[in-house]
Amino acid sequence: MSEERRTDLESLGEFGTIDLLTKNFLITRESTAFGIGDDAAVLERNEEQYTLVSTDMLVEGVHFNLMYVPFKHLGYKAVAVNLSDIAAMNGTPEQITVSIAVSNRFPLEALEDLYAGIRLACQHYKVDLVGGDTTSSKSGLVISVTAIGVVDKSKVVYRSGAAANDLLVVSGDLGAAYMGLQVLEREKSVFESNPSIQPDLDGKDYIVQRQLKPEARVDIITYLKELEVIPTSMIDISDGLASEVMHICKASNKGAMIYNAKLPVDSLTSTTAIDFNLDPTTCVLNGGEDYELLFTISQNDFDKIKGNPHMTVIGYMTDVSEGIYLVDTNDSLIPIKAQGWNHFQNK
């Protein structure tokens, strides 16, 4: 008998696995305007608008560690990271559903804290909780959130619309969430070695908050609308800048040039990275969980966003034959490779 074939999921990665498992599914409903392959599915709503739908899961031990993640923060984050996908389509979130699988080691009070965080996020983003499911779990806590939003048909933005010479733009600053995670993991290790030592997070508030309580950049969608700018492509930064740039390049069949000197990095992120003997640029490219928006715009729109404190031009799109490169401070070209979060990597 021939040896049974076995392909490790790690070798494919999350998106390679999704591509392989869904390649034989065909769109058969006229109401499905766009299915798998972007931040959200796009469904017919009426003559002027689409409905957007996106689902994500957070799994204990994979996406969060309850040793240092408060339940209230976790509930808020579970909502925010899903609404980020709606924003990445240039849409406005409207509703969510929340499903949880929970083991009996959690008391009711823990779940009340979790849903208090969910409620705060709903209030902040002005979305309604409209349903969900609750079931038991033998392996910890699992949270699944489905976000539903709306976008004008003339303004929906996919990953696939970037053109050569379009400008690459990011919102906010990058790398902070990753460094917040490093600080939390360090303090966890110290506590495990000596429980009498209390965590020392003094001066690290910003980066720890970026990890524990990220915000969906729905405000950027408002700014773009006010500036009368419609991005040519967009994605949210959940798995690291390098990975997301590569997603846009793949979907748009383009290359890209990113300038190291243009990457927006908060000073606390930079100094903390150096304290950990890490290169701040590596944290930006591969860290993930910033949930900022990466988008491309026509050069004709540059004057509209120029000087806006919420947006930074970090490079431009090129022909696919020119590849994807980081231009360092010495003007050397460094090929960009996605080395960020891999959901199937052995830990």
PDB file of N, CA, C and O in Angstrom, residues 54-109:
ATOM      1  N   SER A  54     -18.508  39.919   6.753  1.00  0.00           N
ATOM      2  CA  SER A  54     -17.188  39.355   7.054  1.00  0.00           C
ATOM      3  C   SER A  54     -17.240  38.621   8.389  1.00  0.00           C
ATOM      4  O   SER A  54     -17.934  39.051   9.313  1.00  0.00           O
ATOM      5  N   THR A  55     -16.506  37.525   8.494  1.00  0.00           N
ATOM      6  CA  THR A  55     -16.476  36.720   9.720  1.00  0.00           C
ATOM      7  C   THR A  55     -15.042  36.412  10.118  1.00  0.00           C
ATOM      8  O   THR A  55     -14.211  36.073   9.268  1.00  0.00           O
ATOM      9  N   ASP A  56     -14.769  36.528  11.412  1.00  0.00           N
ATOM     10  CA  ASP A  56     -13.457  36.158  11.954  1.00  0.00           C
ATOM     11  C   ASP A  56     -13.655  35.455  13.287  1.00  0.00           C
ATOM     12  O   ASP A  56     -14.620  35.718  14.007  1.00  0.00           O
ATOM     13  N   MET A  57     -12.687  34.584  13.620  1.00  0.00           N
ATOM     14  CA  MET A  57     -12.696  33.905  14.909  1.00  0.00           C
ATOM     15  C   MET A  57     -11.468  34.291  15.712  1.00  0.00           C
ATOM     16  O   MET A  57     -10.387  34.515  15.158  1.00  0.00           O
ATOM     17  N   LEU A  58     -11.641  34.342  17.037  1.00  0.00           N
ATOM     18  CA  LEU A  58     -10.536  34.479  17.966  1.00  0.00           C
ATOM     19  C   LEU A  58     -10.526  33.237  18.850  1.00  0.00           C
ATOM     20  O   LEU A  58     -11.538  32.918  19.479  1.00  0.00           O
ATOM     21  N   VAL A  59      -9.396  32.532  18.890  1.00  0.00           N
ATOM     22  CA  VAL A  59      -9.301  31.256  19.587  1.00  0.00           C
ATOM     23  C   VAL A  59      -8.294  31.372  20.738  1.00  0.00           C
ATOM     24  O   VAL A  59      -7.158  31.822  20.542  1.00  0.00           O
ATOM     25  N   GLU A  60      -8.729  30.972  21.916  1.00  0.00           N
ATOM     26  CA  GLU A  60      -7.850  31.018  23.073  1.00  0.00           C
ATOM     27  C   GLU A  60      -6.603  30.171  22.833  1.00  0.00           C
ATOM     28  O   GLU A  60      -6.674  29.052  22.326  1.00  0.00           O
ATOM     29  N   GLY A  61      -5.449  30.720  23.183  1.00  0.00           N
ATOM     30  CA  GLY A  61      -4.191  30.009  22.989  1.00  0.00           C
ATOM     31  C   GLY A  61      -3.588  30.209  21.622  1.00  0.00           C
ATOM     32  O   GLY A  61      -2.428  29.883  21.399  1.00  0.00           O
ATOM     33  N   VAL A  62      -4.383  30.747  20.687  1.00  0.00           N
ATOM     34  CA  VAL A  62      -3.892  31.050  19.345  1.00  0.00           C
ATOM     35  C   VAL A  62      -3.873  32.562  19.128  1.00  0.00           C
ATOM     36  O   VAL A  62      -2.855  33.141  18.762  1.00  0.00           O
ATOM     37  N   HIS A  63      -5.008  33.198  19.391  1.00  0.00           N
ATOM     38  CA  HIS A  63      -5.138  34.638  19.165  1.00  0.00           C
ATOM     39  C   HIS A  63      -5.065  35.463  20.440  1.00  0.00           C
ATOM     40  O   HIS A  63      -4.875  36.677  20.373  1.00  0.00           O
ATOM     41  N   PHE A  64      -5.258  34.853  21.579  1.00  0.00           N
ATOM     42  CA  PHE A  64      -5.198  35.607  22.833  1.00  0.00           C
ATOM     43  C   PHE A  64      -4.830  34.689  23.989  1.00  0.00           C
ATOM     44  O   PHE A  64      -5.051  33.478  23.949  1.00  0.00           O
ATOM     45  N   ASN A  65      -4.240  35.299  25.014  1.00  0.00           N
ATOM     46  CA  ASN A  65      -3.828  34.603  26.230  1.00  0.00           C
ATOM     47  C   ASN A  65      -4.534  35.266  27.398  1.00  0.00           C
ATOM     48  O   ASN A  65      -4.289  36.435  27.696  1.00  0.00           O
ATOM     49  N   LEU A  66      -5.407  34.537  28.066  1.00  0.00           N
ATOM     50  CA  LEU A  66      -6.208  35.122  29.131  1.00  0.00           C
ATOM     51  C   LEU A  66      -5.400  35.416  30.387  1.00  0.00           C
ATOM     52  O   LEU A  66      -5.925  36.011  31.333  1.00  0.00           O
ATOM     53  N   MET A  67      -4.127  35.067  30.386  1.00  0.00           N
ATOM     54  CA  MET A  67      -3.277  35.421  31.521  1.00  0.00           C
ATOM     55  C   MET A  67      -3.070  36.927  31.590  1.00  0.00           C
ATOM     56  O   MET A  67      -2.903  37.488  32.666  1.00  0.00           O
ATOM     57  N   TYR A  68      -3.086  37.594  30.405  1.00  0.00           N
ATOM     58  CA  TYR A  68      -2.902  39.045  30.416  1.00  0.00           C
ATOM     59  C   TYR A  68      -3.935  39.800  29.566  1.00  0.00           C
ATOM     60  O   TYR A  68      -3.835  41.011  29.409  1.00  0.00           O
ATOM     61  N   VAL A  69      -4.907  39.109  29.010  1.00  0.00           N
ATOM     62  CA  VAL A  69      -5.960  39.779  28.240  1.00  0.00           C
ATOM     63  C   VAL A  69      -7.236  39.801  29.068  1.00  0.00           C
ATOM     64  O   VAL A  69      -7.852  38.750  29.283  1.00  0.00           O
ATOM     65  N   PRO A  70      -7.675  40.968  29.564  1.00  0.00           N
ATOM     66  CA  PRO A  70      -8.927  41.041  30.319  1.00  0.00           C
ATOM     67  C   PRO A  70     -10.120  40.710  29.424  1.00  0.00           C
ATOM     68  O   PRO A  70     -10.119  41.016  28.231  1.00  0.00           O
ATOM     69  N   PHE A  71     -11.133  40.086  29.996  1.00  0.00           N
ATOM     70  CA  PHE A  71     -12.303  39.691  29.216  1.00  0.00           C
ATOM     71  C   PHE A  71     -12.971  40.895  28.552  1.00  0.00           C
ATOM     72  O   PHE A  71     -13.432  40.813  27.415  1.00  0.00           O
ATOM     73  N   LYS A  72     -13.033  42.005  29.244  1.00  0.00           N
ATOM     74  CA  LYS A  72     -13.686  43.193  28.688  1.00  0.00           C
ATOM     75  C   LYS A  72     -12.937  43.693  27.464  1.00  0.00           C
ATOM     76  O   LYS A  72     -13.541  44.048  26.446  1.00  0.00           O
ATOM     77  N   HIS A  73     -11.611  43.721  27.542  1.00  0.00           N
ATOM     78  CA  HIS A  73     -10.796  44.112  26.395  1.00  0.00           C
ATOM     79  C   HIS A  73     -10.973  43.125  25.247  1.00  0.00           C
ATOM     80  O   HIS A  73     -11.028  43.516  24.074  1.00  0.00           O
ATOM     81  N   LEU A  74     -11.045  41.846  25.583  1.00  0.00           N
ATOM     82  CA  LEU A  74     -11.181  40.818  24.554  1.00  0.00           C
ATOM     83  C   LEU A  74     -12.491  40.977  23.795  1.00  0.00           C
ATOM     84  O   LEU A  74     -12.527  40.847  22.559  1.00  0.00           O
ATOM     85  N   GLY A  75     -13.578  41.275  24.519  1.00  0.00           N
ATOM     86  CA  GLY A  75     -14.861  41.486  23.852  1.00  0.00           C
ATOM     87  C   GLY A  75     -14.814  42.668  22.906  1.00  0.00           C
ATOM     88  O   GLY A  75     -15.304  42.594  21.769  1.00  0.00           O
ATOM     89  N   TYR A  76     -14.204  43.758  23.354  1.00  0.00           N
ATOM     90  CA  TYR A  76     -14.086  44.950  22.512  1.00  0.00           C
ATOM     91  C   TYR A  76     -13.249  44.643  21.275  1.00  0.00           C
ATOM     92  O   TYR A  76     -13.631  44.996  20.149  1.00  0.00           O
ATOM     93  N   LYS A  77     -12.119  43.966  21.476  1.00  0.00           N
ATOM     94  CA  LYS A  77     -11.219  43.664  20.362  1.00  0.00           C
ATOM     95  C   LYS A  77     -11.885  42.749  19.343  1.00  0.00           C
ATOM     96  O   LYS A  77     -11.718  42.930  18.129  1.00  0.00           O
ATOM     97  N   ALA A  78     -12.650  41.761  19.824  1.00  0.00           N
ATOM     98  CA  ALA A  78     -13.306  40.820  18.906  1.00  0.00           C
ATOM     99  C   ALA A  78     -14.219  41.554  17.936  1.00  0.00           C
ATOM    100  O   ALA A  78     -14.328  41.185  16.763  1.00  0.00           O
ATOM    101  N   VAL A  79     -14.872  42.599  18.415  1.00  0.00           N
ATOM    102  CA  VAL A  79     -15.742  43.386  17.541  1.00  0.00           C
ATOM    103  C   VAL A  79     -14.910  44.271  16.616  1.00  0.00           C
ATOM    104  O   VAL A  79     -15.122  44.305  15.396  1.00  0.00           O
ATOM    105  N   ALA A  80     -13.938  44.996  17.184  1.00  0.00           N
ATOM    106  CA  ALA A  80     -13.166  45.965  16.405  1.00  0.00           C
ATOM    107  C   ALA A  80     -12.452  45.323  15.225  1.00  0.00           C
ATOM    108  O   ALA A  80     -12.440  45.869  14.118  1.00  0.00           O
ATOM    109  N   VAL A  81     -11.848  44.156  15.438  1.00  0.00           N
ATOM    110  CA  VAL A  81     -11.060  43.548  14.360  1.00  0.00           C
ATOM    111  C   VAL A  81     -11.959  43.085  13.215  1.00  0.00           C
ATOM    112  O   VAL A  81     -11.513  43.008  12.058  1.00  0.00           O
ATOM    113  N   ASN A  82     -13.211  42.767  13.522  1.00  0.00           N
ATOM    114  CA  ASN A  82     -14.140  42.381  12.461  1.00  0.00           C
ATOM    115  C   ASN A  82     -14.669  43.596  11.715  1.00  0.00           C
ATOM    116  O   ASN A  82     -14.834  43.568  10.491  1.00  0.00           O
ATOM    117  N   LEU A  83     -14.927  44.681  12.423  1.00  0.00           N
ATOM    118  CA  LEU A  83     -15.393  45.894  11.766  1.00  0.00           C
ATOM    119  C   LEU A  83     -14.305  46.465  10.862  1.00  0.00           C
ATOM    120  O   LEU A  83     -14.609  47.141   9.873  1.00  0.00           O
ATOM    121  N   SER A  84     -13.053  46.178  11.173  1.00  0.00           N
ATOM    122  CA  SER A  84     -11.938  46.627  10.342  1.00  0.00           C
ATOM    123  C   SER A  84     -12.064  46.086   8.919  1.00  0.00           C
ATOM    124  O   SER A  84     -11.709  46.765   7.948  1.00  0.00           O
ATOM    125  N   ASP A  85     -12.576  44.867   8.788  1.00  0.00           N
ATOM    126  CA  ASP A  85     -12.754  44.281   7.456  1.00  0.00           C
ATOM    127  C   ASP A  85     -13.810  45.027   6.643  1.00  0.00           C
ATOM    128  O   ASP A  85     -13.707  45.130   5.412  1.00  0.00           O
ATOM    129  N   ILE A  86     -14.837  45.526   7.313  1.00  0.00           N
ATOM    130  CA  ILE A  86     -15.861  46.309   6.613  1.00  0.00           C
ATOM    131  C   ILE A  86     -15.260  47.632   6.148  1.00  0.00           C
ATOM    132  O   ILE A  86     -15.486  48.075   5.009  1.00  0.00           O
ATOM    133  N   ALA A  87     -14.468  48.267   7.029  1.00  0.00           N
ATOM    134  CA  ALA A  87     -13.811  49.518   6.650  1.00  0.00           C
ATOM    135  C   ALA A  87     -12.874  49.308   5.470  1.00  0.00           C
ATOM    136  O   ALA A  87     -12.749  50.175   4.605  1.00  0.00           O
ATOM    137  N   ALA A  88     -12.224  48.136   5.406  1.00  0.00           N
ATOM    138  CA  ALA A  88     -11.276  47.855   4.330  1.00  0.00           C
ATOM    139  C   ALA A  88     -11.943  47.739   2.964  1.00  0.00           C
ATOM    140  O   ALA A  88     -11.256  47.727   1.940  1.00  0.00           O
ATOM    141  N   MET A  89     -13.274  47.667   2.933  1.00  0.00           N
ATOM    142  CA  MET A  89     -14.014  47.673   1.672  1.00  0.00           C
ATOM    143  C   MET A  89     -14.596  49.059   1.397  1.00  0.00           C
ATOM    144  O   MET A  89     -15.409  49.231   0.508  1.00  0.00           O
ATOM    145  N   ASN A  90     -14.168  50.056   2.208  1.00  0.00           N
ATOM    146  CA  ASN A  90     -14.680  51.431   2.114  1.00  0.00           C
ATOM    147  C   ASN A  90     -16.136  51.509   2.553  1.00  0.00           C
ATOM    148  O   ASN A  90     -16.896  52.368   2.112  1.00  0.00           O
ATOM    149  N   GLY A  91     -16.517  50.581   3.457  1.00  0.00           N
ATOM    150  CA  GLY A  91     -17.894  50.499   3.903  1.00  0.00           C
ATOM    151  C   GLY A  91     -18.106  51.000   5.318  1.00  0.00           C
ATOM    152  O   GLY A  91     -17.158  51.323   6.042  1.00  0.00           O
ATOM    153  N   THR A  92     -19.361  51.021   5.726  1.00  0.00           N
ATOM    154  CA  THR A  92     -19.760  51.434   7.066  1.00  0.00           C
ATOM    155  C   THR A  92     -20.396  50.252   7.776  1.00  0.00           C
ATOM    156  O   THR A  92     -21.386  49.692   7.278  1.00  0.00           O
ATOM    157  N   PRO A  93     -19.869  49.833   8.938  1.00  0.00           N
ATOM    158  CA  PRO A  93     -20.473  48.708   9.663  1.00  0.00           C
ATOM    159  C   PRO A  93     -21.805  49.085  10.272  1.00  0.00           C
ATOM    160  O   PRO A  93     -22.009  50.222  10.701  1.00  0.00           O
ATOM    161  N   GLU A  94     -22.730  48.111  10.320  1.00  0.00           N
ATOM    162  CA  GLU A  94     -24.072  48.372  10.848  1.00  0.00           C
ATOM    163  C   GLU A  94     -24.507  47.371  11.914  1.00  0.00           C
ATOM    164  O   GLU A  94     -25.133  47.746  12.895  1.00  0.00           O
ATOM    165  N   GLN A  95     -24.214  46.081  11.705  1.00  0.00           N
ATOM    166  CA  GLN A  95     -24.629  45.047  12.654  1.00  0.00           C
ATOM    167  C   GLN A  95     -23.503  44.034  12.860  1.00  0.00           C
ATOM    168  O   GLN A  95     -22.598  43.913  12.038  1.00  0.00           O
ATOM    169  N   ILE A  96     -23.627  43.291  13.976  1.00  0.00           N
ATOM    170  CA  ILE A  96     -22.746  42.144  14.217  1.00  0.00           C
ATOM    171  C   ILE A  96     -23.564  41.006  14.798  1.00  0.00           C
ATOM    172  O   ILE A  96     -24.632  41.226  15.397  1.00  0.00           O
ATOM    173  N   THR A  97     -23.080  39.778  14.604  1.00  0.00           N
ATOM    174  CA  THR A  97     -23.540  38.633  15.379  1.00  0.00           C
ATOM    175  C   THR A  97     -22.330  38.092  16.125  1.00  0.00           C
ATOM    176  O   THR A  97     -21.186  38.205  15.649  1.00  0.00           O
ATOM    177  N   VAL A  98     -22.554  37.526  17.293  1.00  0.00           N
ATOM    178  CA  VAL A  98     -21.472  37.004  18.124  1.00  0.00           C
ATOM    179  C   VAL A  98     -21.805  35.584  18.550  1.00  0.00           C
ATOM    180  O   VAL A  98     -22.865  35.338  19.136  1.00  0.00           O
ATOM    181  N   SER A  99     -20.900  34.655  18.259  1.00  0.00           N
ATOM    182  CA  SER A  99     -21.040  33.276  18.706  1.00  0.00           C
ATOM    183  C   SER A  99     -19.838  32.910  19.556  1.00  0.00           C
ATOM    184  O   SER A  99     -18.709  33.290  19.237  1.00  0.00           O
ATOM    185  N   ILE A 100     -20.079  32.186  20.649  1.00  0.00           N
ATOM    186  CA  ILE A 100     -18.970  31.772  21.506  1.00  0.00           C
ATOM    187  C   ILE A 100     -19.088  30.284  21.822  1.00  0.00           C
ATOM    188  O   ILE A 100     -20.187  29.736  21.935  1.00  0.00           O
ATOM    189  N   ALA A 101     -17.924  29.652  21.938  1.00  0.00           N
ATOM    190  CA  ALA A 101     -17.818  28.308  22.489  1.00  0.00           C
ATOM    191  C   ALA A 101     -17.004  28.447  23.766  1.00  0.00           C
ATOM    192  O   ALA A 101     -15.900  28.990  23.750  1.00  0.00           O
ATOM    193  N   VAL A 102     -17.562  27.987  24.881  1.00  0.00           N
ATOM    194  CA  VAL A 102     -16.943  28.263  26.184  1.00  0.00           C
ATOM    195  C   VAL A 102     -16.967  27.010  27.049  1.00  0.00           C
ATOM    196  O   VAL A 102     -17.931  26.247  27.036  1.00  0.00           O
ATOM    197  N   SER A 103     -15.891  26.783  27.777  1.00  0.00           N
ATOM    198  CA  SER A 103     -15.817  25.628  28.669  1.00  0.00           C
ATOM    199  C   SER A 103     -16.358  25.990  30.046  1.00  0.00           C
ATOM    200  O   SER A 103     -16.491  27.167  30.396  1.00  0.00           O
ATOM    201  N   ASN A 104     -16.624  24.979  30.862  1.00  0.00           N
ATOM    202  CA  ASN A 104     -17.218  25.225  32.170  1.00  0.00           C
ATOM    203  C   ASN A 104     -16.227  25.753  33.196  1.00  0.00           C
ATOM    204  O   ASN A 104     -16.587  25.980  34.351  1.00  0.00           O
ATOM    205  N   ARG A 105     -14.979  25.980  32.797  1.00  0.00           N
ATOM    206  CA  ARG A 105     -14.022  26.589  33.721  1.00  0.00           C
ATOM    207  C   ARG A 105     -14.240  28.097  33.837  1.00  0.00           C
ATOM    208  O   ARG A 105     -13.655  28.746  34.699  1.00  0.00           O
ATOM    209  N   PHE A 106     -15.079  28.649  32.955  1.00  0.00           N
ATOM    210  CA  PHE A 106     -15.353  30.086  33.003  1.00  0.00           C
ATOM    211  C   PHE A 106     -16.650  30.339  33.775  1.00  0.00           C
ATOM    212  O   PHE A 106     -17.683  29.749  33.445  1.00  0.00           O
ATOM    213  N   PRO A 107     -16.612  31.228  34.760  1.00  0.00           N
ATOM    214  CA  PRO A 107     -17.849  31.582  35.463  1.00  0.00           C
ATOM    215  C   PRO A 107     -18.680  32.564  34.655  1.00  0.00           C
ATOM    216  O   PRO A 107     -18.188  33.177  33.703  1.00  0.00           O
ATOM    217  N   LEU A 108     -19.915  32.730  35.071  1.00  0.00           N
ATOM    218  CA  LEU A 108     -20.801  33.670  34.401  1.00  0.00           C
ATOM    219  C   LEU A 108     -20.225  35.077  34.403  1.00  0.00           C
ATOM    220  O   LEU A 108     -20.351  35.814  33.418  1.00  0.00           O
ATOM    221  N   GLU A 109     -19.548  35.450  35.493  1.00  0.00           N
ATOM    222  CA  GLU A 109     -19.008  36.808  35.610  1.00  0.00           C
ATOM    223  C   GLU A 109     -17.988  37.101  34.515  1.00  0.00           C
ATOM    224  O   GLU A 109     -17.888  38.236  34.032  1.00  0.00           O
TER     225      GLU A 109
END
